[in-house]
Amino acid sequence: MKSLEHTLDAKRGKGAKLLVTYITGGLGDQWIEVLQAVVDAGADAVEVGIPFSDPMIDGPIIQEASQRALDAGATPMSVFGALSCLELEVPTAVMTYYNLIHHAGEERFAQWMNDASVSGAIFPDLSFEEGGSWRRIAKEWGIETVQLVAPSTSDERATLLCEESRGFVYAVGVMGTTGERDRLQTSALEISNRLKLITNKTVLVGIGVSNSEQARAASEVADGVVVGSALVRRVLEGEGPRGAYNFVTDLRKAIDS
Amino acid sequence: MSSIMDHPIDGRFGEFGGRYVPESLHGACAEVERYFEQFWSDEEFRYEYSHILSEYAGRPTPLTHAKRLSDQLGLQVFLKREDLTHTGSHKINNVIGQALLAKKMGKTKVIAETGAGQHGVATATAAALFGLSCQIYMGEIDVKRQALNVFRMQLLGAEVIPVRSGSKTLKDAVNEAMRAWVSELENTHYCIGSVMGPHPYPYMVREFQRIVGDEASSQFKRQVGGTPDFVVACVGGGSNAAGTFAGFVDSTAKLIGVEPEGGAAIGKGSPGVVHGMRSYLLQDEFGQVEEAKSISAGLDYPGVGPEHSYLSSIGRASYKAVSDSEVLDAVVLLSRLEGIVPALEPAHAVAYLAREAGAELPTDSSVILTLSGRGDKDAEVVASLIGARLSDG
């Protein structure tokens, strides 16, 4: 299992800016090929969404992707199953909603992750206070649980969340749902700035980072970016692995420049 | 003496409840909790709240002895008449409380989800009363089947936003309201309509609804004497039941919540986490939330308030299910015997009485049934067509 934290920290240590991309697991017949394409195009890590019926913090694009994947029969098992047959050169994180973990049982879910060589866990609706038992189990399995920090989070709480975060610190760029925005919100730069002062850990800003220009601007302050909806939209529109490759290549160039 | 329905511990009722929210909403929930705790122990606030409920919303509501129904069923049935409140359902009790709180918090806008539209109408009413702007999230299917209430909300100055995601009913209206709340926390209070959602909502809404049970309890003592054998209320999210039960939970009365067959979270679900809480939930074998299917938009919800899950788990309340057809018969029954047209939601409780009189409810038992709302909204099929046409303009 490739450690998210070690991989990202090592690259950051060499002065690189980091790019993590999100794709909904089970979206279309070619999602695995899309995943491989974004890695080939230079993603430093990948986030795979396990679709959930009630994606509370997701905007219309990821809602649509989740629904399509569910309609096509995607389940946690099918997503993990596909991932376990895959040898990616970069670490993988899973992003989903807590009910899927709760329903499977935390221990069993951790085992599924382990079997699929998924090292990172991002559960946006599992608040820090409710996540104690998951974090204990995750630790036993060597799983890195990423904490999200929002613009509304106080400095005091942000310090705690950064301390407890594994893999990287997920800076939530906007007060709102996932989705593309016309321009990078000032909140994305503010939260990145604030967290860089609080922690030495890798800080990646996500939610509302929509294109190359925004990715470059955000990673001037943060250590890098997470891009989800902008990629998923291209897949929804049928661009396939080729389109995903081109988009991620552009993002890579932008943050490296 | 402490009550079984006491203050939740760490936001939990036993192993249910909690605050499963994205980090972006953590501060907002904590703020609501802080303000609620402060004002709910403030006598001036309590006075203001109950003053508005009596002077504006028509409280206390009567406890009506339903004589002909009692004769027919061989029970002694007393109806707690929330249908007689301003806006026609118990929802007003909660929204007056939350709107008042929103003002204290300095918010200028309220948003809410609605299923049947009763909570939406009540929220729009309170918003008008307090001069707050108001947006109501409502599943597209519910917008169609509750067109009259949609028009009432619009008349009251609220904007009704149809929700087209997922099952297009109450559960998705909650998702959409939460999504909207995240992006407008500074000036907006999310007025959740039932004893559900992240802490402190299940507790706060129960406290704002406990007036139903507190009144009914003292009315019964005065009018009949003692304690009823049974207290029965319908349960979707479960706010009228929670408010009613709060008045009787420490008495000898048996508490019964009535769920729709197609949305029986406690009867047919298993513990899960959605909408910020851990509670019983209709879900498939992978934990995907299933759609509830009920004739009543107000009970068309796959989850249930966490305190009901708790009361069920400790055996203090039991939860039963009735079918849509039993509910329709019950609407006719109560209308013809008592001259009261119930909403489809409390008709579930009536249906349970009709089915179980002489069985689960032994002959001559005394029963308090919370008639949580009046039936106009469901009866007016024709008016719904007119309302839809008006709202298009």
Tab-separated table of N, CA and C in Angstrom, chain A residues 93-220:
chain	number	residue	atom	x	y	z
A	93	ALA	N	-6.892	7.244	-2.544
A	93	ALA	CA	-7.751	7.519	-1.394
A	93	ALA	C	-9.185	7.251	-1.816
A	94	VAL	N	-9.997	6.858	-0.859
A	94	VAL	CA	-11.408	6.677	-1.156
A	94	VAL	C	-12.167	7.834	-0.515
A	95	MET	N	-13.146	8.345	-1.272
A	95	MET	CA	-13.969	9.429	-0.732
A	95	MET	C	-15.420	8.987	-0.800
A	96	THR	N	-16.060	8.948	0.365
A	96	THR	CA	-17.481	8.604	0.349
A	96	THR	C	-18.132	9.076	1.636
A	97	TYR	N	-19.401	8.758	1.771
A	97	TYR	CA	-20.170	9.206	2.928
A	97	TYR	C	-20.235	8.103	3.978
A	98	TYR	N	-20.321	8.526	5.203
A	98	TYR	CA	-20.092	7.604	6.320
A	98	TYR	C	-21.085	6.455	6.398
A	99	ASN	N	-22.300	6.637	5.895
A	99	ASN	CA	-23.250	5.529	6.056
A	99	ASN	C	-22.749	4.238	5.412
A	100	LEU	N	-22.006	4.370	4.333
A	100	LEU	CA	-21.501	3.157	3.673
A	100	LEU	C	-20.494	2.430	4.563
A	101	ILE	N	-19.752	3.180	5.354
A	101	ILE	CA	-18.788	2.580	6.280
A	101	ILE	C	-19.544	2.009	7.482
A	102	HIS	N	-20.465	2.811	7.982
A	102	HIS	CA	-21.282	2.404	9.128
A	102	HIS	C	-22.029	1.118	8.815
A	103	HIS	N	-22.578	1.048	7.609
A	103	HIS	CA	-23.390	-0.107	7.247
A	103	HIS	C	-22.543	-1.372	7.087
A	104	ALA	N	-21.377	-1.199	6.461
A	104	ALA	CA	-20.490	-2.357	6.285
A	104	ALA	C	-19.884	-2.777	7.618
A	105	GLY	N	-19.725	-1.807	8.500
A	105	GLY	CA	-18.942	-2.007	9.721
A	105	GLY	C	-17.570	-1.406	9.468
A	106	GLU	N	-17.086	-0.630	10.430
A	106	GLU	CA	-15.830	0.091	10.216
A	106	GLU	C	-14.671	-0.860	9.963
A	107	GLU	N	-14.635	-1.944	10.728
A	107	GLU	CA	-13.539	-2.903	10.609
A	107	GLU	C	-13.533	-3.545	9.207
A	108	ARG	N	-14.728	-3.940	8.761
A	108	ARG	CA	-14.810	-4.591	7.463
A	108	ARG	C	-14.461	-3.618	6.334
A	109	PHE	N	-14.911	-2.378	6.497
A	109	PHE	CA	-14.608	-1.391	5.466
A	109	PHE	C	-13.101	-1.169	5.373
A	110	ALA	N	-12.457	-1.101	6.540
A	110	ALA	CA	-11.000	-0.924	6.559
A	110	ALA	C	-10.317	-2.094	5.861
A	111	GLN	N	-10.867	-3.279	6.087
A	111	GLN	CA	-10.287	-4.447	5.435
A	111	GLN	C	-10.456	-4.383	3.914
A	112	TRP	N	-11.635	-3.962	3.472
A	112	TRP	CA	-11.847	-3.787	2.033
A	112	TRP	C	-10.816	-2.820	1.446
A	113	MET	N	-10.617	-1.719	2.175
A	113	MET	CA	-9.641	-0.733	1.696
A	113	MET	C	-8.261	-1.355	1.603
A	114	ASN	N	-7.922	-2.079	2.644
A	114	ASN	CA	-6.610	-2.718	2.681
A	114	ASN	C	-6.445	-3.699	1.510
A	115	ASP	N	-7.479	-4.514	1.294
A	115	ASP	CA	-7.421	-5.507	0.216
A	115	ASP	C	-7.258	-4.839	-1.145
A	116	ALA	N	-7.814	-3.623	-1.265
A	116	ALA	CA	-7.741	-2.922	-2.547
A	116	ALA	C	-6.546	-1.966	-2.596
A	117	SER	N	-5.685	-2.034	-1.593
A	117	SER	CA	-4.512	-1.153	-1.508
A	117	SER	C	-4.884	0.334	-1.554
A	118	VAL	N	-5.984	0.664	-0.915
A	118	VAL	CA	-6.394	2.063	-0.825
A	118	VAL	C	-5.894	2.601	0.508
A	119	SER	N	-5.043	3.601	0.465
A	119	SER	CA	-4.407	4.030	1.713
A	119	SER	C	-5.099	5.196	2.400
A	120	GLY	N	-5.833	6.009	1.635
A	120	GLY	CA	-6.417	7.217	2.228
A	120	GLY	C	-7.931	7.132	2.362
A	121	ALA	N	-8.460	7.769	3.404
A	121	ALA	CA	-9.910	7.795	3.634
A	121	ALA	C	-10.370	9.230	3.807
A	122	ILE	N	-11.335	9.634	2.988
A	122	ILE	CA	-11.917	10.973	3.108
A	122	ILE	C	-13.421	10.803	3.216
A	123	PHE	N	-13.950	11.063	4.408
A	123	PHE	CA	-15.381	10.909	4.661
A	123	PHE	C	-15.935	12.267	5.098
A	124	PRO	N	-16.431	13.053	4.168
A	124	PRO	CA	-16.739	14.446	4.501
A	124	PRO	C	-17.839	14.643	5.542
A	125	ASP	N	-18.738	13.668	5.688
A	125	ASP	CA	-19.794	13.888	6.699
A	125	ASP	C	-19.480	13.208	8.032
A	126	LEU	N	-18.287	12.595	8.125
A	126	LEU	CA	-17.888	12.035	9.419
A	126	LEU	C	-17.114	13.120	10.159
A	127	SER	N	-17.851	13.860	10.987
A	127	SER	CA	-17.216	14.969	11.688
A	127	SER	C	-16.127	14.428	12.609
A	128	PHE	N	-15.201	15.282	12.960
A	128	PHE	CA	-14.083	14.843	13.798
A	128	PHE	C	-14.599	14.182	15.082
A	129	GLU	N	-15.625	14.785	15.671
A	129	GLU	CA	-16.156	14.296	16.939
A	129	GLU	C	-16.766	12.898	16.814
A	130	GLU	N	-17.330	12.597	15.654
A	130	GLU	CA	-17.975	11.291	15.483
A	130	GLU	C	-16.997	10.240	14.966
A	131	GLY	N	-15.777	10.670	14.628
A	131	GLY	CA	-14.873	9.779	13.913
A	131	GLY	C	-13.865	9.030	14.770
A	132	GLY	N	-13.988	9.103	16.085
A	132	GLY	CA	-12.988	8.501	16.974
A	132	GLY	C	-12.767	7.015	16.722
A	133	SER	N	-13.847	6.263	16.648
A	133	SER	CA	-13.663	4.810	16.535
A	133	SER	C	-13.124	4.455	15.147
A	134	TRP	N	-13.583	5.184	14.119
A	134	TRP	CA	-13.009	4.943	12.786
A	134	TRP	C	-11.509	5.228	12.774
A	135	ARG	N	-11.102	6.335	13.386
A	135	ARG	CA	-9.673	6.683	13.349
A	135	ARG	C	-8.824	5.628	14.044
A	136	ARG	N	-9.366	5.060	15.124
A	136	ARG	CA	-8.628	4.003	15.820
A	136	ARG	C	-8.434	2.784	14.911
A	137	ILE	N	-9.529	2.402	14.263
A	137	ILE	CA	-9.449	1.235	13.380
A	137	ILE	C	-8.544	1.527	12.184
A	138	ALA	N	-8.700	2.724	11.627
A	138	ALA	CA	-7.888	3.106	10.470
A	138	ALA	C	-6.408	3.021	10.818
A	139	LYS	N	-6.084	3.485	12.013
A	139	LYS	CA	-4.689	3.485	12.439
A	139	LYS	C	-4.143	2.057	12.490
A	140	GLU	N	-4.965	1.158	13.041
A	140	GLU	CA	-4.531	-0.243	13.115
A	140	GLU	C	-4.239	-0.819	11.734
A	141	TRP	N	-5.013	-0.390	10.755
A	141	TRP	CA	-4.849	-0.916	9.404
A	141	TRP	C	-3.855	-0.099	8.581
A	142	GLY	N	-3.297	0.922	9.167
A	142	GLY	CA	-2.373	1.770	8.412
A	142	GLY	C	-3.076	2.644	7.377
A	143	ILE	N	-4.337	2.936	7.627
A	143	ILE	CA	-5.095	3.788	6.708
A	143	ILE	C	-4.979	5.243	7.163
A	144	GLU	N	-4.813	6.133	6.202
A	144	GLU	CA	-4.628	7.544	6.518
A	144	GLU	C	-5.958	8.285	6.353
A	145	THR	N	-6.466	8.813	7.462
A	145	THR	CA	-7.742	9.514	7.413
A	145	THR	C	-7.496	11.011	7.277
A	146	VAL	N	-7.927	11.534	6.153
A	146	VAL	CA	-7.707	12.944	5.842
A	146	VAL	C	-8.784	13.790	6.520
A	147	GLN	N	-8.373	14.834	7.221
A	147	GLN	CA	-9.347	15.750	7.816
A	147	GLN	C	-9.557	16.942	6.891
A	148	LEU	N	-10.808	17.364	6.817
A	148	LEU	CA	-11.125	18.565	6.038
A	148	LEU	C	-11.197	19.749	6.983
A	149	VAL	N	-10.704	20.889	6.518
A	149	VAL	CA	-10.772	22.111	7.310
A	149	VAL	C	-11.467	23.170	6.448
A	150	ALA	N	-12.474	23.811	6.999
A	150	ALA	CA	-13.310	24.716	6.211
A	150	ALA	C	-12.990	26.177	6.513
A	151	PRO	N	-13.380	27.072	5.622
A	151	PRO	CA	-13.199	28.496	5.906
A	151	PRO	C	-13.844	28.919	7.228
A	152	SER	N	-14.917	28.216	7.621
A	152	SER	CA	-15.609	28.568	8.861
A	152	SER	C	-14.947	27.974	10.100
A	153	THR	N	-13.949	27.128	9.925
A	153	THR	CA	-13.284	26.490	11.064
A	153	THR	C	-12.405	27.504	11.801
A	154	SER	N	-12.520	27.516	13.119
A	154	SER	CA	-11.699	28.448	13.903
A	154	SER	C	-10.239	27.999	13.861
A	155	ASP	N	-9.312	28.917	14.170
A	155	ASP	CA	-7.895	28.569	14.189
A	155	ASP	C	-7.601	27.453	15.191
A	156	GLU	N	-8.266	27.554	16.335
A	156	GLU	CA	-8.034	26.576	17.386
A	156	GLU	C	-8.429	25.180	16.913
A	157	ARG	N	-9.606	25.119	16.311
A	157	ARG	CA	-10.085	23.826	15.813
A	157	ARG	C	-9.246	23.351	14.621
A	158	ALA	N	-8.854	24.299	13.781
A	158	ALA	CA	-8.021	23.951	12.617
A	158	ALA	C	-6.706	23.324	13.069
A	159	THR	N	-6.166	23.837	14.158
A	159	THR	CA	-4.920	23.286	14.685
A	159	THR	C	-5.100	21.821	15.078
A	160	LEU	N	-6.197	21.545	15.762
A	160	LEU	CA	-6.510	20.171	16.151
A	160	LEU	C	-6.688	19.283	14.919
A	161	LEU	N	-7.467	19.771	13.957
A	161	LEU	CA	-7.752	18.968	12.763
A	161	LEU	C	-6.469	18.693	11.970
A	162	CYS	N	-5.618	19.689	11.874
A	162	CYS	CA	-4.341	19.500	11.165
A	162	CYS	C	-3.477	18.468	11.874
A	163	GLU	N	-3.430	18.572	13.187
A	163	GLU	CA	-2.648	17.606	13.963
A	163	GLU	C	-3.118	16.191	13.729
A	164	GLU	N	-4.430	16.026	13.662
A	164	GLU	CA	-5.006	14.681	13.558
A	164	GLU	C	-5.058	14.172	12.123
A	165	SER	N	-4.889	15.059	11.162
A	165	SER	CA	-5.032	14.656	9.773
A	165	SER	C	-3.858	13.797	9.337
A	166	ARG	N	-4.153	12.771	8.532
A	166	ARG	CA	-3.116	11.918	7.970
A	166	ARG	C	-3.225	11.983	6.448
A	167	GLY	N	-2.119	11.774	5.772
A	167	GLY	CA	-2.135	11.836	4.307
A	167	GLY	C	-1.837	13.243	3.846
A	168	PHE	N	-2.797	14.106	4.044
A	168	PHE	CA	-2.622	15.546	3.832
A	168	PHE	C	-3.733	16.266	4.556
A	169	VAL	N	-3.698	17.575	4.548
A	169	VAL	CA	-4.787	18.363	5.120
A	169	VAL	C	-5.614	18.891	3.956
A	170	TYR	N	-6.901	18.605	4.002
A	170	TYR	CA	-7.796	19.001	2.916
A	170	TYR	C	-8.393	20.372	3.253
A	171	ALA	N	-7.919	21.397	2.576
A	171	ALA	CA	-8.456	22.742	2.788
A	171	ALA	C	-9.680	22.926	1.893
A	172	VAL	N	-10.823	23.118	2.518
A	172	VAL	CA	-12.064	23.316	1.761
A	172	VAL	C	-12.072	24.753	1.237
A	173	GLY	N	-12.060	24.877	-0.084
A	173	GLY	CA	-11.838	26.188	-0.699
A	173	GLY	C	-13.013	27.143	-0.643
A	174	VAL	N	-14.213	26.595	-0.561
A	174	VAL	CA	-15.389	27.480	-0.521
A	174	VAL	C	-16.393	26.965	0.499
A	175	MET	N	-17.182	27.881	1.017
A	175	MET	CA	-18.317	27.481	1.831
A	175	MET	C	-19.416	27.119	0.847
A	176	GLY	N	-19.535	25.855	0.551
A	176	GLY	CA	-20.539	25.438	-0.410
A	176	GLY	C	-20.278	24.006	-0.827
A	177	THR	N	-21.011	23.571	-1.844
A	177	THR	CA	-20.897	22.199	-2.304
A	177	THR	C	-19.786	22.072	-3.337
A	178	THR	N	-19.412	20.834	-3.650
A	178	THR	CA	-18.443	20.603	-4.710
A	178	THR	C	-19.029	21.100	-6.024
A	179	GLY	N	-18.162	21.557	-6.912
A	179	GLY	CA	-18.652	22.040	-8.199
A	179	GLY	C	-17.749	23.118	-8.741
A	180	GLU	N	-17.879	23.345	-10.032
A	180	GLU	CA	-17.020	24.333	-10.684
A	180	GLU	C	-17.486	25.758	-10.356
A	181	ARG	N	-16.523	26.650	-10.309
A	181	ARG	CA	-16.830	28.071	-10.103
A	181	ARG	C	-16.135	28.863	-11.212
A	182	ASP	N	-16.712	29.987	-11.567
A	182	ASP	CA	-16.137	30.817	-12.632
A	182	ASP	C	-14.745	31.308	-12.272
A	183	ARG	N	-14.587	31.659	-11.017
A	183	ARG	CA	-13.264	32.121	-10.596
A	183	ARG	C	-12.907	31.504	-9.247
A	184	LEU	N	-11.618	31.502	-8.973
A	184	LEU	CA	-11.162	30.978	-7.687
A	184	LEU	C	-11.627	31.931	-6.590
A	185	GLN	N	-12.278	31.375	-5.575
A	185	GLN	CA	-12.799	32.204	-4.496
A	185	GLN	C	-11.649	32.676	-3.591
A	186	THR	N	-11.788	33.867	-3.071
A	186	THR	CA	-10.748	34.356	-2.167
A	186	THR	C	-10.653	33.463	-0.925
A	187	SER	N	-11.788	32.819	-0.571
A	187	SER	CA	-11.758	31.921	0.589
A	187	SER	C	-10.767	30.779	0.394
A	188	ALA	N	-10.546	30.374	-0.869
A	188	ALA	CA	-9.604	29.274	-1.134
A	188	ALA	C	-8.178	29.712	-0.795
A	189	LEU	N	-7.852	30.936	-1.142
A	189	LEU	CA	-6.508	31.449	-0.840
A	189	LEU	C	-6.358	31.724	0.648
A	190	GLU	N	-7.428	32.262	1.244
A	190	GLU	CA	-7.377	32.572	2.673
A	190	GLU	C	-7.164	31.324	3.524
A	191	ILE	N	-7.957	30.287	3.228
A	191	ILE	CA	-7.830	29.066	4.049
A	191	ILE	C	-6.453	28.430	3.838
A	192	SER	N	-5.950	28.494	2.612
A	192	SER	CA	-4.623	27.911	2.346
A	192	SER	C	-3.551	28.649	3.128
A	193	ASN	N	-3.612	29.948	3.061
A	193	ASN	CA	-2.683	30.789	3.819
A	193	ASN	C	-2.725	30.479	5.301
A	194	ARG	N	-3.934	30.418	5.817
A	194	ARG	CA	-4.142	30.200	7.235
A	194	ARG	C	-3.569	28.843	7.653
A	195	LEU	N	-3.846	27.814	6.860
A	195	LEU	CA	-3.385	26.475	7.245
A	195	LEU	C	-1.879	26.331	7.098
A	196	LYS	N	-1.296	27.016	6.142
A	196	LYS	CA	0.157	26.944	5.990
A	196	LYS	C	0.860	27.526	7.213
A	197	LEU	N	0.202	28.472	7.870
A	197	LEU	CA	0.773	29.037	9.093
A	197	LEU	C	0.590	28.106	10.284
A	198	ILE	N	-0.455	27.276	10.213
A	198	ILE	CA	-0.800	26.409	11.340
A	198	ILE	C	-0.033	25.101	11.322
A	199	THR	N	0.210	24.559	10.131
A	199	THR	CA	0.753	23.192	10.058
A	199	THR	C	1.923	23.083	9.091
A	200	ASN	N	2.757	22.086	9.349
A	200	ASN	CA	3.831	21.754	8.410
A	200	ASN	C	3.419	20.641	7.460
A	201	LYS	N	2.226	20.111	7.689
A	201	LYS	CA	1.761	19.030	6.816
A	201	LYS	C	1.396	19.564	5.433
A	202	THR	N	1.255	18.640	4.512
A	202	THR	CA	0.871	19.023	3.151
A	202	THR	C	-0.568	19.549	3.144
A	203	VAL	N	-0.746	20.727	2.606
A	203	VAL	CA	-2.079	21.341	2.534
A	203	VAL	C	-2.517	21.406	1.072
A	204	LEU	N	-3.585	20.686	0.769
A	204	LEU	CA	-4.134	20.729	-0.581
A	204	LEU	C	-5.502	21.396	-0.533
A	205	VAL	N	-5.739	22.266	-1.480
A	205	VAL	CA	-7.027	22.955	-1.480
A	205	VAL	C	-7.927	22.337	-2.552
A	206	GLY	N	-9.154	22.072	-2.158
A	206	GLY	CA	-10.106	21.466	-3.075
A	206	GLY	C	-11.486	22.046	-2.869
A	207	ILE	N	-12.403	21.671	-3.716
A	207	ILE	CA	-13.780	22.180	-3.797
A	207	ILE	C	-13.741	23.574	-4.430
A	208	GLY	N	-14.177	23.617	-5.657
A	208	GLY	CA	-14.213	24.887	-6.374
A	208	GLY	C	-12.939	25.210	-7.151
A	209	VAL	N	-12.002	24.245	-7.255
A	209	VAL	CA	-10.824	24.464	-8.111
A	209	VAL	C	-11.163	23.846	-9.472
A	210	SER	N	-11.369	24.704	-10.474
A	210	SER	CA	-12.103	24.266	-11.662
A	210	SER	C	-11.302	24.171	-12.954
A	211	ASN	N	-10.154	24.817	-13.020
A	211	ASN	CA	-9.396	24.776	-14.277
A	211	ASN	C	-7.914	25.054	-14.009
A	212	SER	N	-7.124	25.058	-15.070
A	212	SER	CA	-5.670	25.203	-14.927
A	212	SER	C	-5.280	26.507	-14.257
A	213	GLU	N	-5.924	27.552	-14.693
A	213	GLU	CA	-5.587	28.870	-14.156
A	213	GLU	C	-5.848	28.931	-12.647
A	214	GLN	N	-7.018	28.399	-12.236
A	214	GLN	CA	-7.365	28.380	-10.812
A	214	GLN	C	-6.430	27.457	-10.036
A	215	ALA	N	-6.069	26.335	-10.657
A	215	ALA	CA	-5.173	25.382	-9.991
A	215	ALA	C	-3.814	26.027	-9.738
A	216	ARG	N	-3.345	26.783	-10.738
A	216	ARG	CA	-2.048	27.445	-10.578
A	216	ARG	C	-2.114	28.481	-9.453
A	217	ALA	N	-3.157	29.285	-9.473
A	217	ALA	CA	-3.293	30.338	-8.454
A	217	ALA	C	-3.392	29.729	-7.056
A	218	ALA	N	-4.173	28.668	-6.937
A	218	ALA	CA	-4.365	28.049	-5.615
A	218	ALA	C	-3.077	27.415	-5.117
A	219	SER	N	-2.319	26.797	-6.037
A	219	SER	CA	-1.120	26.091	-5.568
A	219	SER	C	0.060	27.041	-5.378
A	220	GLU	N	-0.139	28.290	-5.687
A	220	GLU	CA	0.885	29.266	-5.297
A	220	GLU	C	0.886	29.471	-3.790
